[in-house]
Short mmCIF file of C-alpha atoms and ligand atoms in Angstrom, two decimals:
data_model
loop_
_atom_site.label_atom_id
_atom_site.label_comp_id
_atom_site.label_asym_id
_atom_site.label_seq_id
_atom_site.Cartn_x
_atom_site.Cartn_y
_atom_site.Cartn_z
CA UNK A 25 -23.28 -11.95 -14.66
CA UNK A 26 -24.72 -9.44 -11.37
CA UNK A 27 -22.39 -8.08 -9.61
CA UNK A 28 -20.71 -9.34 -6.01
CA UNK A 29 -21.59 -5.74 -4.92
CA UNK A 30 -25.71 -5.84 -5.12
CA UNK A 31 -27.23 -5.89 -2.39
CA UNK A 32 -23.62 -6.16 -0.21
CA UNK A 33 -23.21 -2.68 1.98
CA UNK A 34 -19.97 -3.82 3.79
CA UNK A 35 -18.33 -4.92 0.95
CA UNK A 36 -19.54 -1.74 -1.62
CA UNK A 37 -18.55 0.38 0.78
CA UNK A 38 -14.75 -1.32 1.28
CA UNK A 39 -14.42 -1.01 -2.53
CA UNK A 40 -15.81 1.87 -3.67
CA UNK A 41 -13.25 2.35 -0.94
CA UNK A 42 -10.16 1.21 -3.42
CA UNK A 43 -12.49 3.08 -5.83
CA UNK A 44 -11.52 6.54 -4.21
CA UNK A 45 -8.13 5.64 -3.27
CA UNK A 46 -7.37 4.97 -6.67
CA UNK A 47 -8.80 8.90 -8.06
CA UNK A 48 -6.85 9.66 -5.95
CA UNK A 49 -3.16 8.31 -6.49
CA UNK A 50 -3.96 9.37 -10.68
CA UNK A 51 -4.75 12.62 -9.37
CA UNK A 52 -2.09 13.21 -7.75
CA UNK A 53 0.26 12.27 -10.43
CA UNK A 54 1.64 9.35 -8.72
CA UNK A 55 0.01 6.76 -10.94
CA UNK A 56 0.66 6.60 -14.56
CA UNK A 57 0.21 3.80 -17.35
CA UNK A 58 -0.52 1.08 -15.35
CA UNK A 59 1.74 2.03 -11.95
CA UNK A 60 0.31 0.73 -8.24
CA UNK A 61 -1.35 -1.38 -7.28
CA UNK A 62 -3.49 -2.35 -4.07
CA UNK A 63 -5.02 -5.16 -2.35
CA UNK A 64 -7.89 -5.43 0.10
CA UNK A 65 -8.06 -8.70 2.71
CA UNK A 66 -12.05 -9.02 2.24
CA UNK A 67 -12.07 -12.76 3.77
CA UNK A 68 -13.92 -11.44 7.09
CA UNK A 69 -16.92 -9.93 5.44
CA UNK A 70 -17.58 -12.48 2.85
CA UNK A 71 -20.61 -14.17 3.21
CA UNK A 72 -21.76 -18.02 2.60
CA UNK A 73 -23.28 -17.25 -0.89
CA UNK A 74 -20.20 -15.36 -2.06
CA UNK A 75 -18.23 -18.05 -0.68
CA UNK A 76 -20.10 -21.05 -2.46
CA UNK A 77 -19.63 -18.72 -5.62
CA UNK A 78 -17.74 -21.07 -8.44
CA UNK A 79 -14.35 -19.95 -9.44
CA UNK A 80 -14.10 -17.77 -13.05
CA UNK A 81 -10.33 -18.43 -13.59
CA UNK A 82 -8.42 -21.73 -13.70
CA UNK A 83 -6.19 -22.50 -10.57
CA UNK A 84 -3.22 -20.46 -11.07
CA UNK A 85 -0.12 -20.64 -9.01
CA UNK A 86 1.00 -17.45 -6.40
CA UNK A 87 4.08 -18.28 -6.89
CA UNK A 88 5.31 -18.79 -3.66
CA UNK A 89 3.53 -20.76 -0.74
CA UNK A 90 2.08 -18.49 1.97
CA UNK A 91 0.29 -21.65 4.71
CA UNK A 92 -1.68 -18.47 6.95
CA UNK A 93 -3.65 -17.33 2.97
CA UNK A 94 -5.04 -20.57 3.84
CA UNK A 95 -9.45 -19.72 2.46
CA UNK A 96 -8.58 -16.05 2.08
CA UNK A 97 -10.59 -13.92 -0.58
CA UNK A 98 -9.03 -10.57 -1.47
CA UNK A 99 -9.59 -7.21 -3.74
CA UNK A 100 -6.84 -7.16 -6.00
CA UNK A 101 -6.14 -4.69 -8.86
CA UNK A 102 -5.81 -6.12 -12.68
CA UNK A 103 -3.01 -6.14 -13.99
CA UNK A 104 -1.95 -4.10 -16.55
CA UNK A 105 -4.89 -1.79 -15.40
CA UNK A 106 -5.32 2.35 -14.41
CA UNK A 107 -5.68 3.75 -11.55
CA UNK A 108 -7.99 6.37 -12.89
CA UNK A 109 -9.91 2.96 -14.74
CA UNK A 110 -10.42 1.60 -11.67
CA UNK A 111 -11.68 4.55 -10.04
CA UNK A 112 -14.66 4.74 -12.00
CA UNK A 113 -14.89 0.60 -12.48
CA UNK A 114 -13.49 -0.70 -9.84
CA UNK A 115 -14.73 -4.75 -10.82
CA UNK A 116 -13.88 -3.97 -14.46
CA UNK A 117 -9.93 -3.10 -13.77
CA UNK A 118 -9.81 -5.97 -10.69
CA UNK A 119 -11.28 -8.95 -9.25
CA UNK A 120 -11.77 -10.65 -5.80
CA UNK A 121 -9.43 -13.89 -5.45
CA UNK A 122 -9.53 -16.23 -3.31
CA UNK A 123 -6.28 -18.93 -2.01
CA UNK A 124 -7.30 -22.33 -2.40
CA UNK A 125 -6.71 -25.18 0.41
CA UNK A 126 -3.18 -25.93 -0.54
CA UNK A 127 -1.86 -21.50 0.32
CA UNK A 128 -0.42 -21.87 -3.31
CA UNK A 129 -2.43 -21.66 -5.53
CA UNK A 130 -5.70 -18.72 -6.61
CA UNK A 131 -9.00 -18.50 -8.47
CA UNK A 132 -11.04 -15.78 -9.47
CA UNK A 133 -14.37 -15.44 -8.03
CA UNK A 134 -15.84 -11.98 -8.96
CA UNK A 135 -16.68 -9.86 -11.21
CA UNK A 136 -14.99 -10.73 -14.41
CA UNK A 137 -11.52 -12.70 -14.78
CA UNK A 138 -9.19 -10.01 -14.59
CA UNK A 139 -5.66 -11.30 -13.49
CA UNK A 140 -4.48 -9.80 -10.17
CA UNK A 141 -1.50 -7.72 -9.94
CA UNK A 142 1.95 -8.47 -11.41
CA UNK A 143 3.43 -7.01 -7.98
CA UNK A 144 0.65 -10.11 -6.47
CA UNK A 145 3.74 -12.49 -4.66
CA UNK A 146 4.94 -9.51 -2.77
CA UNK A 147 0.94 -7.98 -1.30
CA UNK A 148 0.17 -11.68 -0.48
CA UNK A 149 2.98 -11.81 1.68
CA UNK A 150 2.67 -9.31 3.80
CA UNK A 151 -0.80 -10.15 4.58
CA UNK A 152 0.20 -13.78 5.11
CA UNK A 153 2.90 -11.96 7.86
CA UNK A 154 -0.02 -9.58 9.30
CA UNK A 155 -2.16 -12.38 9.58
CA UNK A 156 0.36 -14.22 11.07
CA UNK A 157 0.97 -11.53 13.44
CA UNK A 158 -2.52 -11.30 14.48
CA UNK A 159 -2.14 -7.66 12.95
CA UNK A 160 -6.39 -5.54 11.66
CA UNK A 161 -4.77 -4.21 9.12
CA UNK A 162 -7.12 -5.29 5.32
CA UNK A 163 -5.12 -3.22 2.91
CA UNK A 164 -1.88 -2.44 0.60
CA UNK A 165 -0.89 0.17 -1.06
CA UNK A 166 1.21 0.36 -3.91
CA UNK A 167 1.92 3.33 -5.60
CA UNK A 168 4.76 6.16 -7.12
CA UNK A 169 4.35 9.63 -5.56
CA UNK A 170 6.97 11.82 -7.49
CA UNK A 171 8.75 13.83 -4.51
CA UNK A 172 9.58 10.91 -2.32
CA UNK A 173 11.02 8.92 -5.65
CA UNK A 174 12.71 11.68 -6.30
CA UNK A 175 14.48 12.04 -2.79
CA UNK A 176 15.30 8.60 -3.25
CA UNK A 177 17.60 9.37 -5.45
CA UNK A 178 19.73 10.56 -3.13
CA UNK A 179 21.86 8.46 -1.46
CA UNK A 180 22.50 10.69 1.90
CA UNK A 181 18.20 10.11 2.23
CA UNK A 182 19.10 6.36 2.56
CA UNK A 183 20.22 5.90 5.54
CA UNK A 184 18.06 4.83 7.99
CA UNK A 185 15.82 7.37 9.54
CA UNK A 186 17.61 10.74 7.83
CA UNK A 187 14.55 10.95 5.48
CA UNK A 188 12.19 9.55 8.23
CA UNK A 189 13.68 12.71 10.52
CA UNK A 190 13.39 15.56 7.49
CA UNK A 191 10.05 14.50 7.09
CA UNK A 192 8.86 14.67 10.77
CA UNK A 193 10.62 17.90 11.40
CA UNK A 194 8.06 20.00 8.49
CA UNK A 195 4.71 20.24 10.06
CA UNK A 196 4.16 18.47 13.39
CA UNK A 197 1.32 16.54 11.74
CA UNK A 198 3.45 13.82 9.81
CA UNK A 199 4.79 12.50 12.89
CA UNK A 200 1.66 12.54 14.34
CA UNK A 201 0.06 10.47 11.44
CA UNK A 202 2.93 8.38 10.28
CA UNK A 203 4.27 7.63 14.09
CA UNK A 204 7.18 4.75 12.70
CA UNK A 205 8.07 7.25 9.69
CA UNK A 206 9.27 5.82 6.59
CA UNK A 207 11.37 2.70 6.35
CA UNK A 208 14.26 2.92 2.75
CA UNK A 209 14.18 -0.61 0.32
CA UNK A 210 17.64 -0.29 -1.90
CA UNK A 211 16.79 -0.89 -5.59
CA UNK A 212 15.35 -4.21 -6.98
CA UNK A 213 13.76 -5.57 -9.54
CA UNK A 214 9.90 -4.34 -9.90
CA UNK A 215 7.80 -7.42 -9.40
CA UNK A 216 10.94 -9.41 -8.26
CA UNK A 217 10.98 -11.70 -4.56
CA UNK A 218 13.35 -11.01 -3.43
CA UNK A 219 11.77 -7.42 -3.42
CA UNK A 220 8.94 -8.29 -1.58
CA UNK A 221 11.47 -10.65 0.48
CA UNK A 222 12.67 -7.02 1.52
CA UNK A 223 9.64 -4.95 1.67
CA UNK A 224 8.14 -7.53 4.44
CA UNK A 225 11.55 -7.20 6.33
CA UNK A 226 10.94 -2.92 6.95
CA UNK A 227 7.15 -3.31 7.29
CA UNK A 228 8.16 -4.78 11.02
CA UNK A 229 9.63 -2.21 12.01
CA UNK A 230 7.26 0.66 9.39
CA UNK A 231 3.88 0.64 7.96
CA UNK A 232 5.75 2.50 4.87
CA UNK A 233 8.64 2.02 2.78
CA UNK A 234 10.06 3.52 -0.04
CA UNK A 235 11.12 1.54 -2.46
CA UNK A 236 14.69 3.67 -4.11
CA UNK A 237 14.16 4.57 -7.46
CA UNK A 238 10.37 3.58 -7.14
CA UNK A 239 8.43 4.49 -5.22
CA UNK A 240 6.35 3.37 -2.00
CA UNK A 241 4.86 0.64 -0.41
CA UNK A 242 2.15 1.05 2.62
CA UNK A 243 0.11 -1.12 4.54
CA UNK A 244 -2.72 0.17 6.72
CA UNK A 245 -5.91 -0.69 8.44
CA UNK A 246 -8.02 -0.29 5.35
CA UNK A 247 -7.03 1.77 1.94
CA UNK A 248 -7.88 5.01 3.60
CA UNK A 249 -5.48 4.54 6.46
CA UNK A 250 -2.72 3.43 4.04
CA UNK A 251 -3.14 6.46 1.59
CA UNK A 252 -3.43 8.61 4.80
CA UNK A 253 0.23 7.99 5.55
CA UNK A 254 1.30 7.85 1.85
CA UNK A 255 -0.33 11.45 1.74
CA UNK A 256 1.15 12.74 5.12
CA UNK A 257 4.85 11.88 4.40
CA UNK A 258 4.30 12.74 0.81
CA UNK A 259 3.20 16.27 1.87
CA UNK A 260 6.11 16.86 3.77
CA UNK A 261 8.75 16.19 0.52
CA UNK A 262 6.53 18.50 -1.37
CA UNK A 263 7.12 21.23 1.51
CA UNK A 264 11.14 19.75 1.47
CA UNK A 265 11.42 21.20 -2.16
CA UNK A 266 9.55 23.73 -1.88
CA UNK A 267 12.03 25.31 0.07
CA UNK A 268 14.53 24.55 -1.84
CA UNK A 269 13.52 25.58 -4.48
CA UNK A 270 13.59 29.16 -3.26
CA UNK A 271 17.14 28.53 -2.33
CA UNK A 272 17.63 27.47 0.90
CA UNK A 273 18.04 23.92 3.40
CA UNK A 274 14.51 24.57 5.38
CA UNK A 275 15.55 23.96 9.44
CA UNK A 276 12.88 21.41 10.09
CA UNK A 277 11.09 21.66 13.78
CA UNK A 278 13.57 21.67 16.04
CA UNK A 279 14.45 17.87 18.12
CA UNK A 280 12.35 19.36 21.06
CA UNK A 281 9.54 20.37 19.47
CA UNK A 282 9.72 16.91 17.91
CA UNK A 283 9.68 15.16 21.30
CA UNK A 284 7.31 17.71 22.67
CA UNK A 285 5.11 16.30 19.44
CA UNK A 286 5.92 12.56 20.44
CA UNK A 287 4.84 13.31 24.43
CA UNK A 288 2.36 14.99 23.37
CA UNK A 289 0.16 12.52 21.15
CA UNK A 290 1.83 9.78 23.51
CA UNK A 291 3.84 8.70 19.84
CA UNK A 292 5.94 5.34 19.93
CA UNK A 293 9.08 6.71 18.90
O1 2HA B 321 1.48 -2.98 -10.89
O2 2HA B 321 3.42 -0.24 -10.41
O3 2HA B 321 5.74 -1.96 -9.48
C1 2HA B 321 2.35 -2.03 -11.66
C2 2HA B 321 3.91 -1.21 -11.06
C3 2HA B 321 4.48 -2.77 -10.53
ZN1 ZN B 322 5.01 0.22 -9.34
#
């Protein structure tokens, strides 16, 4: 069967972005084995020919009912698939799914019957909420950034906005490009509905949340935007750790310097 990407430049651009980001996650050492997930809401770039495609899987339950996902379409990384493979072959290591009328089941429609990510309920719950509030955000990324996960092993960093303020103060760009900061989700079992619920709650206030001793979850306008926010936070975490490795606690920018940034860049916090 021919790929649905053929003669569809807009869809191809979005899927190529996913592949590019998957490569960055692997190169950064954030995506060991099958670690991490990416989902993108591609509903608004589906044409009638795609919508008419037959299912290539049986009808599968999502596990939860998500009222706002009726007849929506998502590209999802495949469960057990590697980011480093997805970077080269996005349609062999991920698939396009359609959510059915009951908002509780889905089918795979293209290109291959690759089962979607084990974190599907949490990713789709976030997309459901984004649609509900009329958000323009279309992408979610989960990955395992080394320095941020390392910092999550210290309770003092897990108090609300402690880590946000440290990371913002390491380099001016971080506050400018991750203006909402970093939310915190205390440890929960991977793939669990509790993890999904807590993530959803934190994402009301933040674009990126840190899962204690596990990784981060980000939402963005597209997959590049979600990646960029994780990347700037990770850069700050590296600077903090480099200073600690040189044997000192970094001073960080002063409160005044951070306030000056907020005013100059019209930042919300
Ligand atoms: O899908 O990272 O948390 C692999 C994971 C689950
Ligand atoms: Zn993970």
